[in-house]
mmCIF file of C-alpha atoms in Angstrom:
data_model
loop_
_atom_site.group_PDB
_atom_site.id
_atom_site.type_symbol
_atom_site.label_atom_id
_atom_site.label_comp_id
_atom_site.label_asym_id
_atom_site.label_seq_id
_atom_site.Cartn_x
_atom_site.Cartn_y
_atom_site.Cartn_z
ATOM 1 C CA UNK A 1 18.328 -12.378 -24.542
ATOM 2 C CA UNK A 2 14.495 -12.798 -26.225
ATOM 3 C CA UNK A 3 12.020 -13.716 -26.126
ATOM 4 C CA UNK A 4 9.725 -16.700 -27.249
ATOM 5 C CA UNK A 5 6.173 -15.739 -28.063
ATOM 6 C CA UNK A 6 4.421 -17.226 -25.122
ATOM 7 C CA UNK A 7 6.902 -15.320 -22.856
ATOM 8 C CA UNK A 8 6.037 -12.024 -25.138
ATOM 9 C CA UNK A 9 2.488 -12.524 -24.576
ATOM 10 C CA UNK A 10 2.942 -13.115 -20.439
ATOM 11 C CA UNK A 11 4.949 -9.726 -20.242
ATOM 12 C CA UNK A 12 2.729 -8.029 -22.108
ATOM 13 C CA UNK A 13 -0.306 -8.685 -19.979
ATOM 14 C CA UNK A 14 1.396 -8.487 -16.615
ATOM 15 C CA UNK A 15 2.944 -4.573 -17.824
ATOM 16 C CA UNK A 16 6.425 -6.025 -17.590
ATOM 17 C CA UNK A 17 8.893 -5.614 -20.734
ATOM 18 C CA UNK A 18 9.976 -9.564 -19.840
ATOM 19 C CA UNK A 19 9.797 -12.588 -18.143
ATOM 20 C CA UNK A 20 11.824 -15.084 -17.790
ATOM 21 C CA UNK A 21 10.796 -19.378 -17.286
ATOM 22 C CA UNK A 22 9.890 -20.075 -13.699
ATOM 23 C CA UNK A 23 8.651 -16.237 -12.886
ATOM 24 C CA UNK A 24 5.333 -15.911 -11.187
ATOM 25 C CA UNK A 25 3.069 -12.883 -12.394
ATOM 26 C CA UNK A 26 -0.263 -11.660 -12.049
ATOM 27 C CA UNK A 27 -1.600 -11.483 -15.879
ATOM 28 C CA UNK A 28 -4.867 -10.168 -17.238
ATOM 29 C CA UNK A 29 -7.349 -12.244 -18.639
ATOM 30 C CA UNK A 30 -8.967 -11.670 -21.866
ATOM 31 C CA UNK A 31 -11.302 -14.615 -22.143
ATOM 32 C CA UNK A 32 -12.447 -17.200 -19.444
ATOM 33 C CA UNK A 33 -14.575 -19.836 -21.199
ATOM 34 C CA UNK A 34 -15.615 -22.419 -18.834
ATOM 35 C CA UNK A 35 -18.854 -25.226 -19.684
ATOM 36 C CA UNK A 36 -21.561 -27.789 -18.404
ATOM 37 C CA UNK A 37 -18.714 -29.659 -15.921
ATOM 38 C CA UNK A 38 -17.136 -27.222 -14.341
ATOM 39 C CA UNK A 39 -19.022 -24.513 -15.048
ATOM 40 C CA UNK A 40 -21.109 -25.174 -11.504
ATOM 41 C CA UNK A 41 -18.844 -25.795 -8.899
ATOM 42 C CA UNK A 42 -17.004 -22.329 -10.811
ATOM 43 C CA UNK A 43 -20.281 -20.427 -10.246
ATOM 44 C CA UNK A 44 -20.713 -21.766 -6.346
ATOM 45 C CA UNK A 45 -17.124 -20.617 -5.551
ATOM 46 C CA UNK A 46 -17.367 -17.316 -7.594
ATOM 47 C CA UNK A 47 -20.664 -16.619 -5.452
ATOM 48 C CA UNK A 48 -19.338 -17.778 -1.968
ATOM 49 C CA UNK A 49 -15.924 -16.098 -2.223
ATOM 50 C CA UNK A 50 -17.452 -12.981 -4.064
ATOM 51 C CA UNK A 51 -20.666 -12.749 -2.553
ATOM 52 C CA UNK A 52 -23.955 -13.691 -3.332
ATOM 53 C CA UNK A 53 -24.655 -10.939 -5.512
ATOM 54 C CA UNK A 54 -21.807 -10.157 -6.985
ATOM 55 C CA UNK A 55 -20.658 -9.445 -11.255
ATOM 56 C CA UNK A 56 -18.459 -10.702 -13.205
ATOM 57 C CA UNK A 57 -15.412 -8.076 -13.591
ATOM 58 C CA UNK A 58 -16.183 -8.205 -17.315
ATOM 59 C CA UNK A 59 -19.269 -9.741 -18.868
ATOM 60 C CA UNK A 60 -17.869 -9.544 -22.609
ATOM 61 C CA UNK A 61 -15.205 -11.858 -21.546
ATOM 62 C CA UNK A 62 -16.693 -14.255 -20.257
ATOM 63 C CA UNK A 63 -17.789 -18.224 -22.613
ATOM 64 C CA UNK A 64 -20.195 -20.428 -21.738
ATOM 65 C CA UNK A 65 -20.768 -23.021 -23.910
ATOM 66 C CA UNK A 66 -22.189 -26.554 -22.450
ATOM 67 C CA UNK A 67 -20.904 -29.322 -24.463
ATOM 68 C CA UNK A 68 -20.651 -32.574 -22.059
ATOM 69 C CA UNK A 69 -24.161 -33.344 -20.469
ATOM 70 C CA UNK A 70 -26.553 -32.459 -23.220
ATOM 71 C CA UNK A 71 -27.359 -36.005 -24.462
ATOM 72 C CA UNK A 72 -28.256 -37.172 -21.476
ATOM 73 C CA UNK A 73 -31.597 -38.588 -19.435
ATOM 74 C CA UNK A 74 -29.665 -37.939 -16.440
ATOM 75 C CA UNK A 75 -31.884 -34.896 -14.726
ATOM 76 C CA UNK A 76 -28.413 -34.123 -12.469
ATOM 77 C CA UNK A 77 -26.902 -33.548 -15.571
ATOM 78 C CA UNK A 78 -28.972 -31.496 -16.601
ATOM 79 C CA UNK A 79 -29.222 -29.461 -13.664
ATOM 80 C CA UNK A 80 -25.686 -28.368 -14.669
ATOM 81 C CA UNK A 81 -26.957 -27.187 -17.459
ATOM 82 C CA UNK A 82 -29.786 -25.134 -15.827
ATOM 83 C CA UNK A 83 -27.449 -23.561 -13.238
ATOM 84 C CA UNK A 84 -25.320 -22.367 -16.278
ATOM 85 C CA UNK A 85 -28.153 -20.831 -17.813
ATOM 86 C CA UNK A 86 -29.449 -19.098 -14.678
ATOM 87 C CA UNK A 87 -26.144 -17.251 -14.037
ATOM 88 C CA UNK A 88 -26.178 -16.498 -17.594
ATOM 89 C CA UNK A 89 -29.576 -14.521 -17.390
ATOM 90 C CA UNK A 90 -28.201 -13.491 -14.167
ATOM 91 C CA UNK A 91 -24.756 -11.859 -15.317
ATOM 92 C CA UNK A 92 -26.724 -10.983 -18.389
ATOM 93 C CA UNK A 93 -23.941 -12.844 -20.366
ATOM 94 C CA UNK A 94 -24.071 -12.195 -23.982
ATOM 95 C CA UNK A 95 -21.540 -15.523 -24.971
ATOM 96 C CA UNK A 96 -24.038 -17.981 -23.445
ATOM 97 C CA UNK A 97 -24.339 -20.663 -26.061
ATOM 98 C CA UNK A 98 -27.561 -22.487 -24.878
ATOM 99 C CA UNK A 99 -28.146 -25.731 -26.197
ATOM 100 C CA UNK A 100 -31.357 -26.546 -28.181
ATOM 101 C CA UNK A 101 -31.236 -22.821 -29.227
ATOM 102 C CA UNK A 102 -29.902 -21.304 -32.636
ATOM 103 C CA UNK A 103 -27.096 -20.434 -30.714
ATOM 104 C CA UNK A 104 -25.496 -23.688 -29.832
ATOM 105 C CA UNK A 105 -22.323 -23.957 -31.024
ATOM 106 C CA UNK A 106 -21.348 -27.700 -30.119
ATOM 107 C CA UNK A 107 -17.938 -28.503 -29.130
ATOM 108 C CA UNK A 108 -16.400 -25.237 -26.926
ATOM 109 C CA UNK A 109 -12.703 -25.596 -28.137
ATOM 110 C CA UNK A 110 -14.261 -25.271 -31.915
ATOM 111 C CA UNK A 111 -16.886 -22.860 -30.951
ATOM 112 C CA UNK A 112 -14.689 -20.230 -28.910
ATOM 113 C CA UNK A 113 -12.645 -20.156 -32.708
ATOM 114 C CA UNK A 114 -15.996 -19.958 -34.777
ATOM 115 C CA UNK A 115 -17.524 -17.379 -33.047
ATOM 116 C CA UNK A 116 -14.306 -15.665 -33.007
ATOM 117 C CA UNK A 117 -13.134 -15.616 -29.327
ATOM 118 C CA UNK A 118 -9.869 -16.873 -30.513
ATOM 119 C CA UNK A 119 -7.247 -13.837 -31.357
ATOM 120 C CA UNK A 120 -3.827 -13.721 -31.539
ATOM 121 C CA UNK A 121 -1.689 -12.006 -28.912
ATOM 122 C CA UNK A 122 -4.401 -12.947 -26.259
ATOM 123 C CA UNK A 123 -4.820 -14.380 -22.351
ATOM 124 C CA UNK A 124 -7.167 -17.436 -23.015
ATOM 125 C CA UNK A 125 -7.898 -19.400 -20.260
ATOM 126 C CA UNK A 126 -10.745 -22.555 -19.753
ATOM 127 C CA UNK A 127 -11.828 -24.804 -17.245
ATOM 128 C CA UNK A 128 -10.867 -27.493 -19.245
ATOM 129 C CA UNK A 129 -7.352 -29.686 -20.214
ATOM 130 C CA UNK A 130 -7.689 -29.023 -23.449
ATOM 131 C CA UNK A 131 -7.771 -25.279 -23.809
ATOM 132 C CA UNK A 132 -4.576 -25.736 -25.325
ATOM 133 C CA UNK A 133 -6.155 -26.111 -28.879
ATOM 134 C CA UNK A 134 -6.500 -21.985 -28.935
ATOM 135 C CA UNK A 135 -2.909 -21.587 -28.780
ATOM 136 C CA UNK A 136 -3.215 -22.296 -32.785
ATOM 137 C CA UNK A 137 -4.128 -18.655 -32.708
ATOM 138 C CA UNK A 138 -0.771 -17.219 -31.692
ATOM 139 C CA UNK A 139 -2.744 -16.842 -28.124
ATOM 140 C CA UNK A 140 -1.747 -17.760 -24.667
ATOM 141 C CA UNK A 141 -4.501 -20.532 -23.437
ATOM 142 C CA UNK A 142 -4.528 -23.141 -21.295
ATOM 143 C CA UNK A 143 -6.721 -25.329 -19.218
ATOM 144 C CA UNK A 144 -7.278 -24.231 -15.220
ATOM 145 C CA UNK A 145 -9.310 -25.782 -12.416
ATOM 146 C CA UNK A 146 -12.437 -24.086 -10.671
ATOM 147 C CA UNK A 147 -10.995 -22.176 -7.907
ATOM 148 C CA UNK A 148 -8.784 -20.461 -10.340
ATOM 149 C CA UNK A 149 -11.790 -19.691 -12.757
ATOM 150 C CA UNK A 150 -13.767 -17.984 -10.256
ATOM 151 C CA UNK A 151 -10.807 -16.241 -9.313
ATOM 152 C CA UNK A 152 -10.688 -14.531 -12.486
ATOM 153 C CA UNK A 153 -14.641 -14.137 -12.736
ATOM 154 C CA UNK A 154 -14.225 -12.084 -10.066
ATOM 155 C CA UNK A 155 -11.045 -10.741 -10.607
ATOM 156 C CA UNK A 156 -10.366 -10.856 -14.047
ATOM 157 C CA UNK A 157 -6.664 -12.071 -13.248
ATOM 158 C CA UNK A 158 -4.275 -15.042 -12.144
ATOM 159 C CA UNK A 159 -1.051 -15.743 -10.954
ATOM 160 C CA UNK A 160 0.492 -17.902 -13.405
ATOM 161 C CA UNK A 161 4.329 -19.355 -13.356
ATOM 162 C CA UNK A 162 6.085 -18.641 -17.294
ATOM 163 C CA UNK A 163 6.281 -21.975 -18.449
ATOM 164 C CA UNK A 164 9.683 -23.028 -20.482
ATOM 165 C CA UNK A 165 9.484 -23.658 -24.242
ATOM 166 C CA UNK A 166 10.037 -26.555 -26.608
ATOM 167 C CA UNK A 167 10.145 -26.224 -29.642
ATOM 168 C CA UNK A 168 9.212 -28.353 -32.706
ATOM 169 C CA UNK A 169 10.109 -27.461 -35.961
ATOM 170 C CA UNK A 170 8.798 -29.180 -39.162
ATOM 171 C CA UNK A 171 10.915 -28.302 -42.506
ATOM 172 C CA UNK A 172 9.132 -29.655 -45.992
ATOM 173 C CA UNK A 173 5.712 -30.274 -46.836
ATOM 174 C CA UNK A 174 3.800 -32.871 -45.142
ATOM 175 C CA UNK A 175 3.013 -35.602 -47.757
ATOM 176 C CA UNK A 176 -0.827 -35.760 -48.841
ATOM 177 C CA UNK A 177 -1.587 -38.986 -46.378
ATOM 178 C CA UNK A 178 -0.146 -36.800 -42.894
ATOM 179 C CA UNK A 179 -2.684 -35.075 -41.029
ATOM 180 C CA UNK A 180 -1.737 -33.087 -38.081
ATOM 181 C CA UNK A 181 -3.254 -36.023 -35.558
ATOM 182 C CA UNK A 182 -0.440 -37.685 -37.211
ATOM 183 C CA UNK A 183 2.142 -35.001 -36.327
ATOM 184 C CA UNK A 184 1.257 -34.597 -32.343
ATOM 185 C CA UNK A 185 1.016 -38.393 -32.092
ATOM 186 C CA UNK A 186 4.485 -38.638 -32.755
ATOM 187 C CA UNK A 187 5.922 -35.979 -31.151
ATOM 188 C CA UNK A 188 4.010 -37.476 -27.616
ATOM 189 C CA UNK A 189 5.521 -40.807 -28.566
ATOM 190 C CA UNK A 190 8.828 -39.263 -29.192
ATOM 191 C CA UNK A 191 8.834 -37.211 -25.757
ATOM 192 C CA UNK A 192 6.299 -39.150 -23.629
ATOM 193 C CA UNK A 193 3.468 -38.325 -21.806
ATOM 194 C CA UNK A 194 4.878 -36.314 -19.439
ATOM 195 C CA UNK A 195 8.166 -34.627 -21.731
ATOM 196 C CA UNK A 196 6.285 -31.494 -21.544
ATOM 197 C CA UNK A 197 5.310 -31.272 -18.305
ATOM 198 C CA UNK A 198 4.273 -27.624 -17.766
ATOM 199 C CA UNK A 199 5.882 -26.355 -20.714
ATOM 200 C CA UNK A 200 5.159 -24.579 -24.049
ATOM 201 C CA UNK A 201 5.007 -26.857 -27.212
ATOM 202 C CA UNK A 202 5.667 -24.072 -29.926
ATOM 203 C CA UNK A 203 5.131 -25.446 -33.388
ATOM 204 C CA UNK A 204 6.861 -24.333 -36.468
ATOM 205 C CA UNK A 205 8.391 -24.667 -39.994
ATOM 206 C CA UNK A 206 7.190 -24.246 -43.176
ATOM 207 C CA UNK A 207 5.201 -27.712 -42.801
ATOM 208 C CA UNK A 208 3.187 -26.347 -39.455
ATOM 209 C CA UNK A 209 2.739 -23.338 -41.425
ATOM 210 C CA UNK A 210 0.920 -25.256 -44.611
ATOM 211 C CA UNK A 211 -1.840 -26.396 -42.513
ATOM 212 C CA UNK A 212 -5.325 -24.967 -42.287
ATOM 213 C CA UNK A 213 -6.544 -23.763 -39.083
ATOM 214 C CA UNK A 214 -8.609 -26.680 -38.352
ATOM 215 C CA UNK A 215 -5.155 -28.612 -38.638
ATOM 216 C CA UNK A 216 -3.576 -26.564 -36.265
ATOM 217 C CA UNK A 217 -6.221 -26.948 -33.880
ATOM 218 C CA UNK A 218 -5.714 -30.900 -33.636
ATOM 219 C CA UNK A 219 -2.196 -30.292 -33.382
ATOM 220 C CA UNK A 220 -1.968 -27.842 -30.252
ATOM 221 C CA UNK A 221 -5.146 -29.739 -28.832
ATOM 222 C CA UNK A 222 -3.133 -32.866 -27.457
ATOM 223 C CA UNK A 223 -0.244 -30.651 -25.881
ATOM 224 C CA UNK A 224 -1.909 -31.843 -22.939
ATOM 225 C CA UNK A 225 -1.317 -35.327 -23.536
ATOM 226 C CA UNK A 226 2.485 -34.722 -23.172
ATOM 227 C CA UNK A 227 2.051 -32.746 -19.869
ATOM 228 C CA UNK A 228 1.979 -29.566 -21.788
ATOM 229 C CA UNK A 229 0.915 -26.124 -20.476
ATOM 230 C CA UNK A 230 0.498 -24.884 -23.523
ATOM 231 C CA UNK A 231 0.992 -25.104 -27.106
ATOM 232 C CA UNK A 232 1.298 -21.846 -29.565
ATOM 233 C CA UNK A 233 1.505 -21.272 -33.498
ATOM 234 C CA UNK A 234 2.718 -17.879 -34.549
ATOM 235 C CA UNK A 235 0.184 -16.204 -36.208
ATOM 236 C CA UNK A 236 -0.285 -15.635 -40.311
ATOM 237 C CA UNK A 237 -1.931 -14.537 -43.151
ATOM 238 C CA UNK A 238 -3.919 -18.023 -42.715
ATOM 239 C CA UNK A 239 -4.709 -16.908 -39.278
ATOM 240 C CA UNK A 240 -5.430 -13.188 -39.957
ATOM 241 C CA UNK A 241 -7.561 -13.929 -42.510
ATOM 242 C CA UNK A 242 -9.511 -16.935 -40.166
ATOM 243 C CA UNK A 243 -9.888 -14.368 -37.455
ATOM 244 C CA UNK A 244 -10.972 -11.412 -39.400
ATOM 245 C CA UNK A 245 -13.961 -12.857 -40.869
ATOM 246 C CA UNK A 246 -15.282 -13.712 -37.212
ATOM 247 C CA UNK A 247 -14.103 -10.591 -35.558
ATOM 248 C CA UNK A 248 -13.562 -6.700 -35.868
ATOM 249 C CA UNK A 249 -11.841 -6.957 -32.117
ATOM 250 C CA UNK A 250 -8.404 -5.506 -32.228
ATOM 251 C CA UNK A 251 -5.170 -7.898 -31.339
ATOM 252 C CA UNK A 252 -1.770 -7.728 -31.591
ATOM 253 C CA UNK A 253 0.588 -10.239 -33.357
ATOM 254 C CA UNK A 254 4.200 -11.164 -31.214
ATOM 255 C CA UNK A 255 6.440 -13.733 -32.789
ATOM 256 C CA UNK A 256 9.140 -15.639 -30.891
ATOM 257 C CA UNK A 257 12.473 -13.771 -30.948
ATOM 258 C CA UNK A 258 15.626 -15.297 -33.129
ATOM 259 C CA UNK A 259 17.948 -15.261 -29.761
ATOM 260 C CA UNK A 260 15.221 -16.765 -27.496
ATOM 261 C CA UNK A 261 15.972 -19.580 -25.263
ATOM 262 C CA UNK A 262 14.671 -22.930 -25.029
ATOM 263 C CA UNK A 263 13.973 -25.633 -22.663
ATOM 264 C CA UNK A 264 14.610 -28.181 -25.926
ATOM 265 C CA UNK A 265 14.868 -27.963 -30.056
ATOM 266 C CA UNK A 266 13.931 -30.760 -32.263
ATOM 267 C CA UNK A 267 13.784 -30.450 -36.109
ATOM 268 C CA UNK A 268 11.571 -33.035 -37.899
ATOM 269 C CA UNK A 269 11.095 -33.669 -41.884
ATOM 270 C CA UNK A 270 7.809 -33.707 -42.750
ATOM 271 C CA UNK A 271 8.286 -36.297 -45.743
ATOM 272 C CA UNK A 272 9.577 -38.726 -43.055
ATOM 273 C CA UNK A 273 6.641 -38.872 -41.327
ATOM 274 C CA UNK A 274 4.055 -42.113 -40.947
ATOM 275 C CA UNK A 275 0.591 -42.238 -40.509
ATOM 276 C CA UNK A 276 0.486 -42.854 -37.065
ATOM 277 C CA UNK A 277 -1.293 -44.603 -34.250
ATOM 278 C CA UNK A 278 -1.197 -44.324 -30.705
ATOM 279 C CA UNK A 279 -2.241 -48.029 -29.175
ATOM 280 C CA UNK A 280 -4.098 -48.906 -25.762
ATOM 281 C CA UNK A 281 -3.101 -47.933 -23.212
ATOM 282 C CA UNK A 282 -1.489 -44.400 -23.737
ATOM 283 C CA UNK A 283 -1.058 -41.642 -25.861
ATOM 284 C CA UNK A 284 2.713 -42.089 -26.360
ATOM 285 C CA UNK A 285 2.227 -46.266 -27.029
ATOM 286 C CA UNK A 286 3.119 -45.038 -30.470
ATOM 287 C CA UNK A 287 2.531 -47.590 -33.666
ATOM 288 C CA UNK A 288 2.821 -46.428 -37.311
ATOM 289 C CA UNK A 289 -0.666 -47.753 -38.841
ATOM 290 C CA UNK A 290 1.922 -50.408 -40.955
ATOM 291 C CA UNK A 291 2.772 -52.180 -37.999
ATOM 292 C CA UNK A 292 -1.263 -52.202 -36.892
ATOM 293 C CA UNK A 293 -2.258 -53.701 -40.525
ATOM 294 C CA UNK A 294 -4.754 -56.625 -39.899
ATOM 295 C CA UNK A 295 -5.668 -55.567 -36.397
ATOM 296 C CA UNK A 296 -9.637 -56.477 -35.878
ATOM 297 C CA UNK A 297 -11.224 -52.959 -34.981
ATOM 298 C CA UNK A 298 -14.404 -53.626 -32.309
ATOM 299 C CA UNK A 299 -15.637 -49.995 -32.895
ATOM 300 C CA UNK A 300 -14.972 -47.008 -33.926
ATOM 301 C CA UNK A 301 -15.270 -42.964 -32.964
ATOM 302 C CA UNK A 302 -15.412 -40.292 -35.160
ATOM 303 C CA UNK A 303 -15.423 -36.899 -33.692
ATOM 304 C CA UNK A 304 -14.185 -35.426 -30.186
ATOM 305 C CA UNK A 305 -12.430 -32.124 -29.490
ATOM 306 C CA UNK A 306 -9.373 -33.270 -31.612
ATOM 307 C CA UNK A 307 -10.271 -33.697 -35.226
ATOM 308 C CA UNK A 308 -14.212 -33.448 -34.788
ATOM 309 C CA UNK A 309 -14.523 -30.561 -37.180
#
């Protein structure tokens, strides 16, 4: 039996030739990004469980970016800030993207793929829910808490259970009025909010594979909003060519196997798809925009780790 890709990119990092669903392994990290929220209480448990004085295991793998408390008149939120800077001069970190600098990189989920900390074949993981958007790298990344961050900055590993896969395939060509916020909005009204409930969401078809890498983004982004682990796009050309211009790093490419197993299969036509909306007070209340028309809109946000780009 095969493999799927996350499963290829778990073995590979734990030195086994395969895992199987529901296996616990030890897996090495390649990237811990962590920011302005978490980022503290990360720090105080990496210090009192490692000591004091103690490094990072690897100070080229380790993100910073803070992203959540910079607008702020609120000094405690900006003492998170300061305390991320400190260990950063500290560690002597040299990914420390300090805001108000030439540096700053806004929005970490967009900045760890601009500065090219996104690569295919790769151990992400963030202390935040929506890590999943790297997965539109071909990467393994997903969001983890701050006992399990400071784990790694000390360790440069976790334990980590091989999630099941579904799958969602997407023949055609998505018509001109479909973006991809479209596309995860009704696949979490389809399933729920919790249908993927520590799985893989593995997106493909020659629709997923038409969309820019910004596009993919916003689709593996809201895995989380189905209960998702993790979502995943195998890499391409579209990929490899995004990557290489922000890196000279060396990866490795893995695609899912044609005899792997899945959890679940579902094959969509892109030209069937609506613009969709997803209505108060959950992500899987799904509405096509149709059945909205005439609804008075209060206000309105534009940005946010999902389609801000």
């Amino acid at each position: 039996m095969g493999m799927t890709l996350t499963e290829k990119i778990l073995a590979a990092h734990a030195g086994k030739e395969s895992v199987r669903p529901g296996e616990n392994i030890w897996v090495d990290v390649d990237v811990l990004m962590t920011h302005d929220v978490c980022g503290p209480g990360t720090i105080g448990i990496f210090k009192e469980q490692f000591g004091p004085q103690a490094r990072v295991w690897d100070k080229d793998k380790v993100v910073i970016i803070p992203d959540h408390y910079i607008f702020t008149a609120d000094q405690r939120a900006h003492r998170n800030v300061e305390i991320l800077r400190e260990f950063a001069k500290e560690q002597d970190l040299p990914y420390y993207y300090d805001v108000g600098t030439d540096r700053y990189k806004g929005v970490c989920h967009l900045a760890l793929a601009q500065e090219g900390h996104n690569r295919p074949g790769e151990v992400l993981f963030g202390t935040d829910s929506h890590t999943c958007t790297s997965g539109a790298f071909g990467m393994f990344s997903t969001g983890i808490g701050n006992t399990d961050a400071a784990f790694i900055l000390g360790t440069g590993k976790l334990w980590v259970k091989v999630p099941e896969t579904m799958r969602f395939e997407f023949t055609g060509t998505f018509p001109p009025y479909i973006m991809a916020k479209d596309v995860i909005l009704q696949v979490i009204g389809d399933i729920g909010v919790d249908g993927a409930t520590y799985r893989t969401m593995e997106w493909a078809g020659e629709a997923i594979m038409k969309l820019s890498m910004e596009e993919r983004m916003t689709l593996c982004n809201m895995a989380i909003e189905a209960g998702g682990k993790n979502a995943i796009i195998e890499a391409d050309e579209v990929t490899l060519k995004y990557v290489k211009e922000r890196t000279d790093k060396p990866f490795r490419v893995d695609r899912s196997d044609p005899d792997a197993n899945y959890f679940f299969k579902k094959t969509y036509h892109a030209d069937d798809l609506e613009p969709i909306v997803a209505k108060p007070h959950s992500p899987d209340n799904k509405a096509t925009v149709g059945e909205c028309a005439g609804v008075k809109l209060d206000r309105s946000y534009i940005g946010s780790c999902t389609g801000g780009k």
